[in-house]
mmCIF file of C-alpha atoms in Angstrom:
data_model
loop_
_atom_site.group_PDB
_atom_site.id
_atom_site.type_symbol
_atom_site.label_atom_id
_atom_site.label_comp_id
_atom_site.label_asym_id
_atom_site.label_seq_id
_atom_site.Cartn_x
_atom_site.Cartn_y
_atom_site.Cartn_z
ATOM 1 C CA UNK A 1 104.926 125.182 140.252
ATOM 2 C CA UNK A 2 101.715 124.735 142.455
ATOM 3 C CA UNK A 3 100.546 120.934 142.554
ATOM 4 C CA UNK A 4 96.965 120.626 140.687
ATOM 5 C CA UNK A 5 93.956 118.656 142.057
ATOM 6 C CA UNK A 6 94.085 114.871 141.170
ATOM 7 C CA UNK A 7 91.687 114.701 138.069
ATOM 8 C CA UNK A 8 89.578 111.649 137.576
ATOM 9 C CA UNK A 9 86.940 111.079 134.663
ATOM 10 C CA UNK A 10 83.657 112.533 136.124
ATOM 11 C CA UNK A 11 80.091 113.445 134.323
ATOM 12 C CA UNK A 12 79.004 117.390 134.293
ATOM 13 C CA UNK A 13 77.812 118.429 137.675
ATOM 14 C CA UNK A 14 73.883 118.701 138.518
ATOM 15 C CA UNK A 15 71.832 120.519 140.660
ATOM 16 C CA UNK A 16 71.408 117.200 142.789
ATOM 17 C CA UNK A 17 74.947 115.653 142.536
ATOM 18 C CA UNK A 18 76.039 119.356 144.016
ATOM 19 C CA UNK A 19 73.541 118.895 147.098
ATOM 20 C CA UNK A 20 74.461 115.301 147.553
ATOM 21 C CA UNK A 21 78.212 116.508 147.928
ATOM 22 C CA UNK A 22 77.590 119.107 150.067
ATOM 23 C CA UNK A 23 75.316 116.769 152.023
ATOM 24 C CA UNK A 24 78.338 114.737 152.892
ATOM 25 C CA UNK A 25 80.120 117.708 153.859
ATOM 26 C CA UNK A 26 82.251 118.374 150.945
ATOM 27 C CA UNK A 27 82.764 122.131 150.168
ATOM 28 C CA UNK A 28 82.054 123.240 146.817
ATOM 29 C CA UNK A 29 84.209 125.734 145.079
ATOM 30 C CA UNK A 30 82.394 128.233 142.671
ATOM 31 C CA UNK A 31 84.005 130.727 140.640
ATOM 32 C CA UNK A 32 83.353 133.441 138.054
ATOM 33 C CA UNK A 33 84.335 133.167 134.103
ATOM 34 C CA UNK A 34 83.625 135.112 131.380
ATOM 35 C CA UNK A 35 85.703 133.617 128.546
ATOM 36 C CA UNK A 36 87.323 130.526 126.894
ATOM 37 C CA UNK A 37 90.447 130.958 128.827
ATOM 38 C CA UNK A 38 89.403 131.259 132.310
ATOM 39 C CA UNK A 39 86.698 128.648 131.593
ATOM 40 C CA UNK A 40 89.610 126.019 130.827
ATOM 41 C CA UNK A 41 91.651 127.094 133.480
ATOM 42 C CA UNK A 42 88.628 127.073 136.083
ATOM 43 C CA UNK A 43 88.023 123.668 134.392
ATOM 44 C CA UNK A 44 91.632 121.901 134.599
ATOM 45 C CA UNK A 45 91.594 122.938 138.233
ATOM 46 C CA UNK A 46 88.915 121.496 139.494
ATOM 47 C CA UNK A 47 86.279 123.665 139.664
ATOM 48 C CA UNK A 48 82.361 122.509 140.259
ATOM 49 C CA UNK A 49 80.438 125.336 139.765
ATOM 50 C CA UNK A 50 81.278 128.116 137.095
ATOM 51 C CA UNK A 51 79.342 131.750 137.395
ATOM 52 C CA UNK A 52 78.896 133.696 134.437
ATOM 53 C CA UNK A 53 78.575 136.525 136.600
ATOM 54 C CA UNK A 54 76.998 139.899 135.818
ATOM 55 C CA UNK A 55 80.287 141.146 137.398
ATOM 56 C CA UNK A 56 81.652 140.457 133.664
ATOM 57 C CA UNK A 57 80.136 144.495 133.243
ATOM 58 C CA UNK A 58 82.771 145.706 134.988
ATOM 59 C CA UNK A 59 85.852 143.227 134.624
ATOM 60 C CA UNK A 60 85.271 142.045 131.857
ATOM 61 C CA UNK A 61 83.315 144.964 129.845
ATOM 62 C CA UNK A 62 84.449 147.648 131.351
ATOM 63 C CA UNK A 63 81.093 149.419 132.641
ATOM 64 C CA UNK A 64 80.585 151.251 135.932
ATOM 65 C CA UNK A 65 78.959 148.693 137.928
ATOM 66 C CA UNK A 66 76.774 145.557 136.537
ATOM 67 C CA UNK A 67 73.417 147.597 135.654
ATOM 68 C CA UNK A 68 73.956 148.616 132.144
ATOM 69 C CA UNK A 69 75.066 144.967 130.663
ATOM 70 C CA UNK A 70 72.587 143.629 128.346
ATOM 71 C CA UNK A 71 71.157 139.980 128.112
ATOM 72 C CA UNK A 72 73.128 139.672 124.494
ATOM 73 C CA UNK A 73 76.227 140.515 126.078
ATOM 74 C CA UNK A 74 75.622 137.797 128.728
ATOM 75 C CA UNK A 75 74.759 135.308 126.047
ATOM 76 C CA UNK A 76 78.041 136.292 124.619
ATOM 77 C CA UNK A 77 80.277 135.384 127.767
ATOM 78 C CA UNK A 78 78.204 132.626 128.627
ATOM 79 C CA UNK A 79 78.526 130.533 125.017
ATOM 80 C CA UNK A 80 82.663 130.786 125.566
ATOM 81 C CA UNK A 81 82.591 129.928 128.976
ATOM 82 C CA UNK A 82 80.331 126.923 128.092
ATOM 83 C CA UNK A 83 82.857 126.180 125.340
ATOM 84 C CA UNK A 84 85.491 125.863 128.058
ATOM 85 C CA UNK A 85 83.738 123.735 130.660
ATOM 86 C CA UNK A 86 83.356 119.689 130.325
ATOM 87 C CA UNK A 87 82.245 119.062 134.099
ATOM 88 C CA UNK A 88 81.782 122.341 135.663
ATOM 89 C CA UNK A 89 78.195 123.396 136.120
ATOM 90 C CA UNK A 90 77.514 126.645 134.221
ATOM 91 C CA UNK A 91 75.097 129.172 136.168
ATOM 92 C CA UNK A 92 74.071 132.546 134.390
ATOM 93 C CA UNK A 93 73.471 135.992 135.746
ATOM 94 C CA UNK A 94 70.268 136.900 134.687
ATOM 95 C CA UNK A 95 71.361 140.678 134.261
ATOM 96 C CA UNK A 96 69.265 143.624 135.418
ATOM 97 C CA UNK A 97 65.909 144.169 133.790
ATOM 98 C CA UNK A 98 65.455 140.766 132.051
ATOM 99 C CA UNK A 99 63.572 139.235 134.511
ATOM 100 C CA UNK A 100 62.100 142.342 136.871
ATOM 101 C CA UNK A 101 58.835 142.895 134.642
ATOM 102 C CA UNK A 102 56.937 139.584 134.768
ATOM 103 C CA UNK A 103 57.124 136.074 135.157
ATOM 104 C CA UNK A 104 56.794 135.657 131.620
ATOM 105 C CA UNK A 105 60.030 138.006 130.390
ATOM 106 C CA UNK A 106 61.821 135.712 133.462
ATOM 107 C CA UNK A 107 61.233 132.612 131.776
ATOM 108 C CA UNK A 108 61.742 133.456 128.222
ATOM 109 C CA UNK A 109 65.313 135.460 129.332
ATOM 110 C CA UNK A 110 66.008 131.654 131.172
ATOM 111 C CA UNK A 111 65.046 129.465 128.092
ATOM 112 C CA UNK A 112 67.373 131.599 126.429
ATOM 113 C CA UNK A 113 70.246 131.109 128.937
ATOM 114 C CA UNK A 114 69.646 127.227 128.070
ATOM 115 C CA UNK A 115 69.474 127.580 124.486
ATOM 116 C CA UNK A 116 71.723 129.962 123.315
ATOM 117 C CA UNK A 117 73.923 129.537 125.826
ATOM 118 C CA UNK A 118 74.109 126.270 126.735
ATOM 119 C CA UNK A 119 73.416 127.185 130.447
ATOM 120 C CA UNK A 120 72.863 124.529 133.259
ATOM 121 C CA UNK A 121 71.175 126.744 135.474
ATOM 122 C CA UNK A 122 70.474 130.305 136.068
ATOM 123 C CA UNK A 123 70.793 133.341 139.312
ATOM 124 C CA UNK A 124 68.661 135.990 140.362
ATOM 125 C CA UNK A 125 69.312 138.444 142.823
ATOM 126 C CA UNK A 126 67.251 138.856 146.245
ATOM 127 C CA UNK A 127 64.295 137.388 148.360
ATOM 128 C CA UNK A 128 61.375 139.805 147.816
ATOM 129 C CA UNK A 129 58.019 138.806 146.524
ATOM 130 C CA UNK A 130 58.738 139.932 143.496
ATOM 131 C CA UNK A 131 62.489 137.635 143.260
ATOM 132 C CA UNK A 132 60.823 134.606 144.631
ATOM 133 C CA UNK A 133 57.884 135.060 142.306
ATOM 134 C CA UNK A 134 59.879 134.384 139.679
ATOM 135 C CA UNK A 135 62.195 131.832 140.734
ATOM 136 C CA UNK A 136 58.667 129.690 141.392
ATOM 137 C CA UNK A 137 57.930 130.532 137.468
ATOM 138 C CA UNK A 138 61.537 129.480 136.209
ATOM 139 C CA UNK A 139 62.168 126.268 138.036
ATOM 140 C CA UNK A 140 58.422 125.475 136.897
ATOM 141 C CA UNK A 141 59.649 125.914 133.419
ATOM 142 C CA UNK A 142 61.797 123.039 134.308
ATOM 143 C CA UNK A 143 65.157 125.335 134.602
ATOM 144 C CA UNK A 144 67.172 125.355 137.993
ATOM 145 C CA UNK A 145 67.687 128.664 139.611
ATOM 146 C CA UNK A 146 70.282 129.144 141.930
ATOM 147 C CA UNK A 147 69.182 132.455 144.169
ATOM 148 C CA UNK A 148 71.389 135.473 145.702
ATOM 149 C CA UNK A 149 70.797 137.555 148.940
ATOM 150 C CA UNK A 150 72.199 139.651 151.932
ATOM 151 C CA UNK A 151 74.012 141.930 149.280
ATOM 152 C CA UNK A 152 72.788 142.466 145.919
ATOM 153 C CA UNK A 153 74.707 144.091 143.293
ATOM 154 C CA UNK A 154 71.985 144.785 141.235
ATOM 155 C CA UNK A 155 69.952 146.570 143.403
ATOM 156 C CA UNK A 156 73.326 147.984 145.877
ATOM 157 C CA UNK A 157 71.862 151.693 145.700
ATOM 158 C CA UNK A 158 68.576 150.836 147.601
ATOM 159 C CA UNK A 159 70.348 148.644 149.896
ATOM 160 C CA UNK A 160 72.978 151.711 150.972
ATOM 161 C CA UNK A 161 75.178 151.014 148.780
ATOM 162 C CA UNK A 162 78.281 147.875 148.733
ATOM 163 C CA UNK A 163 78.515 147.454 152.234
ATOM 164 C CA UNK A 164 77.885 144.266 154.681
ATOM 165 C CA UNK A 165 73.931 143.562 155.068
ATOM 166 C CA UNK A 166 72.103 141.967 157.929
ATOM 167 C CA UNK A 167 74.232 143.677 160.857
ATOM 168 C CA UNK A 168 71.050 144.529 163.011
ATOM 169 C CA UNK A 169 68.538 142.773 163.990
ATOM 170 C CA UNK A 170 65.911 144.175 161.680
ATOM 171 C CA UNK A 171 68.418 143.666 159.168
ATOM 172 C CA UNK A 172 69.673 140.096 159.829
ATOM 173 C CA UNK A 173 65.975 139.163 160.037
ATOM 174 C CA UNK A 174 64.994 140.569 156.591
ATOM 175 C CA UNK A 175 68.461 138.706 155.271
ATOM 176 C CA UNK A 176 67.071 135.281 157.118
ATOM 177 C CA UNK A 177 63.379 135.650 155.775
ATOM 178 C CA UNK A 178 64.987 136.105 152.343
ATOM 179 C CA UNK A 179 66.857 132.817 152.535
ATOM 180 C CA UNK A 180 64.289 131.065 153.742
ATOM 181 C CA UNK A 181 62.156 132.640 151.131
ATOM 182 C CA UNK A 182 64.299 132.082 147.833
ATOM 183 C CA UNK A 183 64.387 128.155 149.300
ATOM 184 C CA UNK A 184 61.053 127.567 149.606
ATOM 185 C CA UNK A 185 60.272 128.916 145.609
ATOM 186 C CA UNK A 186 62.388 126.228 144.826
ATOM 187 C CA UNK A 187 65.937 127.552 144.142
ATOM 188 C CA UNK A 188 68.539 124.553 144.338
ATOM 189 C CA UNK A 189 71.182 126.460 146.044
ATOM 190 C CA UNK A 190 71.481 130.115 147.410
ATOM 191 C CA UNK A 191 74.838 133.002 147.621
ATOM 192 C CA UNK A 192 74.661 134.598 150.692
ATOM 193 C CA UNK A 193 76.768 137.990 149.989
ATOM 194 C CA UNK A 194 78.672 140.332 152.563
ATOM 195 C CA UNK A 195 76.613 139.023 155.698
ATOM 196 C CA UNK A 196 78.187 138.562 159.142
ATOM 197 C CA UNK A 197 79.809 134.802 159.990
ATOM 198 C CA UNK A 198 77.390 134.480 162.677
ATOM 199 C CA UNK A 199 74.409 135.443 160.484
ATOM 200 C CA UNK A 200 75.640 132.886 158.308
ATOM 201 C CA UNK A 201 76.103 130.183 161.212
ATOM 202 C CA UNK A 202 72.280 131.304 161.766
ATOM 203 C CA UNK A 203 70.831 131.067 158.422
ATOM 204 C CA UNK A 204 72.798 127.669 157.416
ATOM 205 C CA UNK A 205 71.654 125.382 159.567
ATOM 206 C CA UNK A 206 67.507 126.138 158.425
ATOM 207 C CA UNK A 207 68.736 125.707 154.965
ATOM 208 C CA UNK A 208 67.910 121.998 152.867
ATOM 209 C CA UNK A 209 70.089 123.416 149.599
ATOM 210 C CA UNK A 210 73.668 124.205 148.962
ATOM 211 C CA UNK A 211 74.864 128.101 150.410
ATOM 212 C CA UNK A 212 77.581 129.445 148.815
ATOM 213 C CA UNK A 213 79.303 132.273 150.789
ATOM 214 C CA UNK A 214 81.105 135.227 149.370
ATOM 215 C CA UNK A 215 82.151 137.269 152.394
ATOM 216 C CA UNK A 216 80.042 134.835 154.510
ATOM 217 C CA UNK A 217 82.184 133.351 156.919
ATOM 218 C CA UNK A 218 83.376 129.242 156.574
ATOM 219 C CA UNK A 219 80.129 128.063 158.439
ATOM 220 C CA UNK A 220 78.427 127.488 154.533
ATOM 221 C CA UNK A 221 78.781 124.756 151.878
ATOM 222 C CA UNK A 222 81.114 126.214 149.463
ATOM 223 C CA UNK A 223 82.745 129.475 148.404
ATOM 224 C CA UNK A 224 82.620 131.449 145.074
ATOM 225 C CA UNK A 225 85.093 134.612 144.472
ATOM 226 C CA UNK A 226 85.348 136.560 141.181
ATOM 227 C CA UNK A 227 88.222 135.419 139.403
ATOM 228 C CA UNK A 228 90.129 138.512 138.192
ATOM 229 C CA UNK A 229 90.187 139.611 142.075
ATOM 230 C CA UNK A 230 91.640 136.000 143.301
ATOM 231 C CA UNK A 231 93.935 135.960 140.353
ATOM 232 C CA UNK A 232 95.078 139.609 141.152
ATOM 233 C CA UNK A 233 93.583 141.181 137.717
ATOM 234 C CA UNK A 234 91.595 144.256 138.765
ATOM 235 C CA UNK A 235 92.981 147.427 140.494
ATOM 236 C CA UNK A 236 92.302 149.386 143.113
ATOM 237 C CA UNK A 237 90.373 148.693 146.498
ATOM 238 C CA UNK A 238 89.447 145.297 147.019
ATOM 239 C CA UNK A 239 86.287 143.711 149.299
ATOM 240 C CA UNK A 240 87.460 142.682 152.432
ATOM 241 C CA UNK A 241 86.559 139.502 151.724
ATOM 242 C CA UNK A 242 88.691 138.864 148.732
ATOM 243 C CA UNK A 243 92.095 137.251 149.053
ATOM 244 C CA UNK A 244 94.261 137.210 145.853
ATOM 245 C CA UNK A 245 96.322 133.976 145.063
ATOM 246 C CA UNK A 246 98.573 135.365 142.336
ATOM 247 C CA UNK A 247 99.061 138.514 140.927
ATOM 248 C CA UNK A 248 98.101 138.075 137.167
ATOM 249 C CA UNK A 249 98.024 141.768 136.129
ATOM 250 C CA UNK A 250 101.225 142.984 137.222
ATOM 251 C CA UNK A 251 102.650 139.622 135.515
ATOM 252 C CA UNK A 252 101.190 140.849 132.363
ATOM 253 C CA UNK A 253 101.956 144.348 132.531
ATOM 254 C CA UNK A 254 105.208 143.249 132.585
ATOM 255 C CA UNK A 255 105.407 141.341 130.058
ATOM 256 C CA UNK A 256 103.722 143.720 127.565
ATOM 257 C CA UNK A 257 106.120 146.319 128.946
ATOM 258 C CA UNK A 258 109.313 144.191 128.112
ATOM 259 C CA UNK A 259 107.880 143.082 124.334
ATOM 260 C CA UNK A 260 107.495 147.086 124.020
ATOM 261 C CA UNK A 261 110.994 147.953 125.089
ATOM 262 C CA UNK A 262 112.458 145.259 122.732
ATOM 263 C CA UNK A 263 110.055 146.558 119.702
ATOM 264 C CA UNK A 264 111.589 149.971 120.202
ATOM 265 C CA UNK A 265 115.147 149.195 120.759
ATOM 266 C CA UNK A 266 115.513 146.901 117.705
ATOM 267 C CA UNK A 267 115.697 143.323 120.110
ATOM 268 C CA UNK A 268 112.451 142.114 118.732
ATOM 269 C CA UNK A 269 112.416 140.102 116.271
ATOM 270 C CA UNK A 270 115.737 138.633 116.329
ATOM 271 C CA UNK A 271 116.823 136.288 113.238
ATOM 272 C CA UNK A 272 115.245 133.013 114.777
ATOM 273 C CA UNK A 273 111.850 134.938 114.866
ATOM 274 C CA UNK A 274 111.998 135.261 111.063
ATOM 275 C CA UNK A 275 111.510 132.794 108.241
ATOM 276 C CA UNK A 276 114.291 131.676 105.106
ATOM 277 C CA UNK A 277 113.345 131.399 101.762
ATOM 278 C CA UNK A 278 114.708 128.221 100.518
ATOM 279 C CA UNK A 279 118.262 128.377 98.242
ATOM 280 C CA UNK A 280 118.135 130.156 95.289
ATOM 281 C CA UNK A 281 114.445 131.741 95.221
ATOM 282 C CA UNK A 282 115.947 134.885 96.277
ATOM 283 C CA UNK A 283 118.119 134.852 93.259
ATOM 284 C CA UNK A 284 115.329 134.336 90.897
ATOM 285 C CA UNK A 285 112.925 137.086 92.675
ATOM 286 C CA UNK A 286 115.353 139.378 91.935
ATOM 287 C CA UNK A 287 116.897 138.189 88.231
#
């Protein structure tokens, strides 16, 4: 059995307790959740920052990449994994097309977040004028936004599709500008996605808030991974930047597969699975 984190009694995480950390030169570890379960398990292990990721469309809901999920079926996830959490900070997706159209639709998809959801904060995808636009109107609505760029699932099609961004120098330009861009509209912390180590190493060191690398090399504040791929629960080709610590599918495929085996050859349920009626009430069913 792995050893766990030594847990002491600690308040929910904030926006500014995060930077403070990170200030000191403590690494932050972010992960995704997108129900009770993994919420308590990302809890009990010591987690800081849990993502209600939009990545729930396609590990958690099935869909073909994280376009089609609605803002109900984010509000949905995000209430359980809120549920689950008692000092991890709770950061929202704001899915694709519920914040695009104006600042106004931005903010009233956020106050919902907090409402509904019970959200601490919510994410937005890239560093446009449009993105930074409305992470200004959002954190002026008094709600933290944390922001996303180099790659951006939402908008993966116009960027080439999911590959590594920022790997010329037009390119790692336009990924710096965005960074720089996303902090100055006020966002409290920033993912920078499938960018080059060194573009990383670059970008950091301009940076006053939190970065949070997914396939972004160590030189950044913290790290965030989607939990089915660390825990080995999605098939199929994995990013290069994922690295599974256990191997949670296969674990309950087999399971399933031995309760099926035992339901067909008569093993399951034994006697001790099965409850007695007490002396005598057989008798009297039948007489």
């Amino acid at each position: 059995m792995s050893a766990q984190p030594a847990r002491t009694a600690r308040k929910r995480a904030t926006p500014p307790s995060l930077a403070a950390r990170a200030a000191a030169g403590e690494k932050l570890v972010m992960v995704t959740a997108y129900d009770f379960p993994a919420a308590r398990a990302a809890e009990k292990a010591g987690v800081d920052i849990v993502l209600v990721g939009d990545s729930g469309a396609q590990v958690q809901l099935g869909y073909d990449s994280t376009v089609p999920v609605s803002l109900d079926e984010m509000l949905v996830l995000a209430k359980a994994v809120r549920r689950g959490t008692t000092t991890a900070l709770v950061v929202v997706d704001l899915p694709f097309g519920s914040y695009e159209v104006s600042d106004e639709q931005a903010i009233a998809t956020s106050v919902r977040c907090v409402k509904e959801a019970g959200a601490d904060a919510v994410k937005l995808e890239g560093g446009g004028r449009m993105a930074t636009a409305r992470i200004r109107a959002i954190t002026d609505a008094g709600i933290p936004v944390m922001g996303h760029v180099g790659l951006t699932p939402q908008t993966a099609v116009a960027l080439g599709g999911f590959s590594a961004q920022g790997r010329t120098v037009e390119a790692a330009r336009r990924v710096l500008h965005d960074a720089l861009a996303v902090q100055e509209a006020g966002a409290f912390s920033l993912v920078l996605e499938a960018i080059p180590s060194d573009l990383a190493a670059v970008i950091h060191p301009r940076l006053h808030i939190p970065a949070i690398g997914i396939g972004a090399g160590s030189d950044v504040d913290g790290q965030v991974l989607v939990l089915h791929d660390l825990l080995g629960l999605t098939e199929g080709h994995a990013a290069k930047f994922v690295k599974r610590y256990a191997s949670v599918l296969d674990a309950m495929t087999d399971g399933i597969a031995a309760y099926a085996a035992e339901v067909r050859s008569g093993a399951y349920p034994a006697p001790e699975h099965g409850y007695a009626m007490p002396d005598g009430v057989l008798d009297a069913l039948e007489g």
